[in-house]
Amino acid sequence: MGKCFNVTGPCIPAKHYMVDMTERIAQIRKMVDEGDYFTINRARQYGKTTMMALLEKELNEDYLVIWLDFQAFGSASFQNENVFSFAFLQKFLRELKRYRAAEKQRLAKCIEKMQEILETKESDFDLAELFELLVDICENSEKPVVLMIDEVDSASNNQVFLDFLGQLRSYYLERETRGIVTFQSVVLTGVYDIKNLKRKIRPEGDHKTNSPWNIAADFDVDLSLSREGIAGMLREYEADHQTGMNTEEMAELLFDYTSGYPYLVSRLCKLIDEKIGGREKESAWMKEGFLEAVRMLLMESNTLFESLISKLTDYPELERMLKELLFHGKAITYNLTNPVISLAAMFGFVKNQDGKVIPSNRIFDTLLYNHFLSLDEMQSSEIYKASLQDKNLFIHDGRLDMRRILEKFVQHFQELYGERTEGFLEEEGRRYFLLYLRPIINGTGNYYIEARTRSLGRTDIVVDYRGEQFVVETKIWRGNEYNSRGERQVAEYLDDYGLHIGYMLSFSFRKKKQAGIYERRVGDKTIIEAVV
C-alpha cells in the first residue's frame, strides 16, 4: 500500500508523506546532549507527537528513553500524591520492560523493587520515594536516561503535578551541585507553557502560583513547515503519482495560506489528493483545486477548529482582542508580557510581524471572520437579510459579478445606515460588507484578509470564486490625495495577482458625499470604486 497524507496521530515516514524533520531533530538532540530540561509548547496539532516519536528514534542508540503520555493516566491518577506516584511508577516500569531493561543485570534489582512496591500498594508511598527509585534507575542504567512526557496539559490543573515538577527541579539542581545521577534530560510537551502554569491553574492557594519549572531552557526550534520543506514533500508525492504539478508553486500556495502550520498543510494536501483528485489527480494539483480544498477545509468541522473556537468562550478577553484586530484594524504591539497576547500566540491565533500582532495564517483568519459573522447572522442583521434576498443576482454563467455586489451593497447600506455616525462607519463598515458578501459566495467561494494592509488604514479582501480572484480594498475616506494614493496601491497590488480590474469600497464621512459607483483608470488597470 502506498503512502498517504496523515492528519490523525503521529506521522510515520514509511507510511505518510511528510516534511523532512532531520535538521529540527538534530537541534533538539543537541539540547538533550547538553543535559537541558525543557518544554515544547505549541498549539494543538502542531506536530509535537510526531516530533517526539522521531526524537525517540534518534536518541535510542545512545540513551534509555522513557516516553510517557499523561493523557493515558486518567484524571483519577492525579487525585493525590500517593495515587499519582503509583500510577507514574506503573507507566515508567512498563516502558522499562518495553526496552528489555530487566535483562540488564544492574537494572534487574531496581525493577524487582519497583514491582514489589506496586504489588504492596503502600498508602504512604509518595513522590520522595518515587524519585529515589528513579534515581536508582538513572544510576544503574548503562545509558543516560531521558524522560519525555507528552500532553502535560492533561495534568497541569493538579497540585500533585506541580509537586512532581518541583521534585524534578530539585533533583536537577542536585545533579548540578552535588553530582547526583538523575535524568540526562527531561522533555515536556503540551500547549501551555509550563513556566506560566499560574495562568491556567485556579488561584485556590498562593503555593499554586509559584513556578517549579524555572530551570527549563528556552526552546527556540521552529516547528512550522517551510516552503522548501513542503516542496520536498510534494516532490516525493509527485514521484509516486506523476500528476504534472508544479511543486514549487503548490508549496508556495500551501505556505501562503497556512504559514507552515503542520495540520493545515497536511489536511489541504489530503483534501486535494483524496476528495478533489479522485482519479483525475492531474487537474486537482493546480491553483483551482487548491482553492477548492481551502473552501472545503473552512466548511468542515474538525478537532483543531473546535478547540480554537472553544478558547473564545473560555477567554472572553481573547475574543475581544481578536475582534478589535479583525474588524477594527486596531494596531496591537506584540508583547508577550501581555497575558491576552500571550494566550493568543500560545493557542496559535496570532504571530509577530514587525512587532505587531497579526493573525497567524489566512486559514485561521478566515475561520475567525466566519465565526464572528455567523453570530451576527444569527442576530438577524438587516444587511445580512438584504444579502439573502439579493444573492441570486450576482452569478452569471458561473462567474461572480463583483461590481454588481458593490452596487447593491451601497444601495442597502445607504438605506439602512446612511445617517449613522462617523464612529459607526469606521468600526462597523468593513464588517457589514463581509456580512453582505459571505452568503453570496458561501458554499462555492471563499475570502481572506491580506495581512500586509490590515493596519495601514485599509484592508484588502481577496475573494476566490471558482478559481477566479477579486481584490477589494475597503478603507475610510481621508481626502482626495489619500484616495488617489489608495488607487495607485490597489493597481500595484493587482500585479501580484495578475489582475487588471480591482475594486475599492470607501466609507466617507463627508456630508456632501455622493454615494455610488465610479470607474477610474490607473495605468493599465481599471479601478471600480464604491462610495458609501
mmCIF file of C-alpha atoms in Angstrom, residues 295 387-408 436-446 463-468 470:
data_model
loop_
_atom_site.group_PDB
_atom_site.id
_atom_site.type_symbol
_atom_site.label_atom_id
_atom_site.label_comp_id
_atom_site.label_asym_id
_atom_site.label_seq_id
_atom_site.Cartn_x
_atom_site.Cartn_y
_atom_site.Cartn_z
ATOM 1 C CA ARG A 295 -13.093 26.176 0.749
ATOM 2 C CA SER A 387 -27.905 39.816 1.038
ATOM 3 C CA LEU A 388 -30.057 36.701 1.321
ATOM 4 C CA GLN A 389 -32.681 38.400 -0.844
ATOM 5 C CA ASP A 390 -30.113 39.562 -3.413
ATOM 6 C CA LYS A 391 -27.724 36.627 -3.614
ATOM 7 C CA ASN A 392 -29.108 35.199 -6.865
ATOM 8 C CA LEU A 393 -28.382 38.482 -8.691
ATOM 9 C CA PHE A 394 -24.613 38.163 -8.739
ATOM 10 C CA ILE A 395 -23.751 34.909 -10.516
ATOM 11 C CA HIS A 396 -23.738 34.893 -14.336
ATOM 12 C CA ASP A 397 -22.572 31.801 -16.235
ATOM 13 C CA GLY A 398 -20.830 30.590 -13.087
ATOM 14 C CA ARG A 399 -18.869 33.831 -12.608
ATOM 15 C CA LEU A 400 -19.145 36.327 -9.779
ATOM 16 C CA ASP A 401 -20.190 39.912 -10.624
ATOM 17 C CA MET A 402 -18.249 41.921 -8.033
ATOM 18 C CA ARG A 403 -19.286 45.290 -9.467
ATOM 19 C CA ARG A 404 -22.949 44.391 -9.031
ATOM 20 C CA ILE A 405 -22.278 43.284 -5.446
ATOM 21 C CA LEU A 406 -20.777 46.677 -4.643
ATOM 22 C CA GLU A 407 -23.673 48.495 -6.299
ATOM 23 C CA LYS A 408 -26.271 46.642 -4.251
ATOM 24 C CA TYR A 436 -23.209 41.114 2.983
ATOM 25 C CA LEU A 437 -20.597 39.243 0.914
ATOM 26 C CA ARG A 438 -20.486 35.985 2.853
ATOM 27 C CA PRO A 439 -23.871 34.425 1.943
ATOM 28 C CA ILE A 440 -23.299 35.303 -1.725
ATOM 29 C CA ILE A 441 -20.110 33.247 -2.023
ATOM 30 C CA ASN A 442 -20.711 30.799 0.822
ATOM 31 C CA GLY A 443 -20.509 27.174 -0.266
ATOM 32 C CA THR A 444 -18.788 27.986 -3.571
ATOM 33 C CA GLY A 445 -16.260 30.738 -2.928
ATOM 34 C CA ASN A 446 -14.061 31.947 -0.120
ATOM 35 C CA VAL A 463 -12.197 36.784 -2.854
ATOM 36 C CA ASP A 464 -11.746 33.381 -4.504
ATOM 37 C CA TYR A 465 -14.706 32.188 -6.577
ATOM 38 C CA ARG A 466 -14.400 29.129 -8.812
ATOM 39 C CA GLY A 467 -10.702 29.788 -9.368
ATOM 40 C CA GLU A 468 -11.211 33.495 -10.152
ATOM 41 C CA PHE A 470 -11.063 39.588 -6.881
#
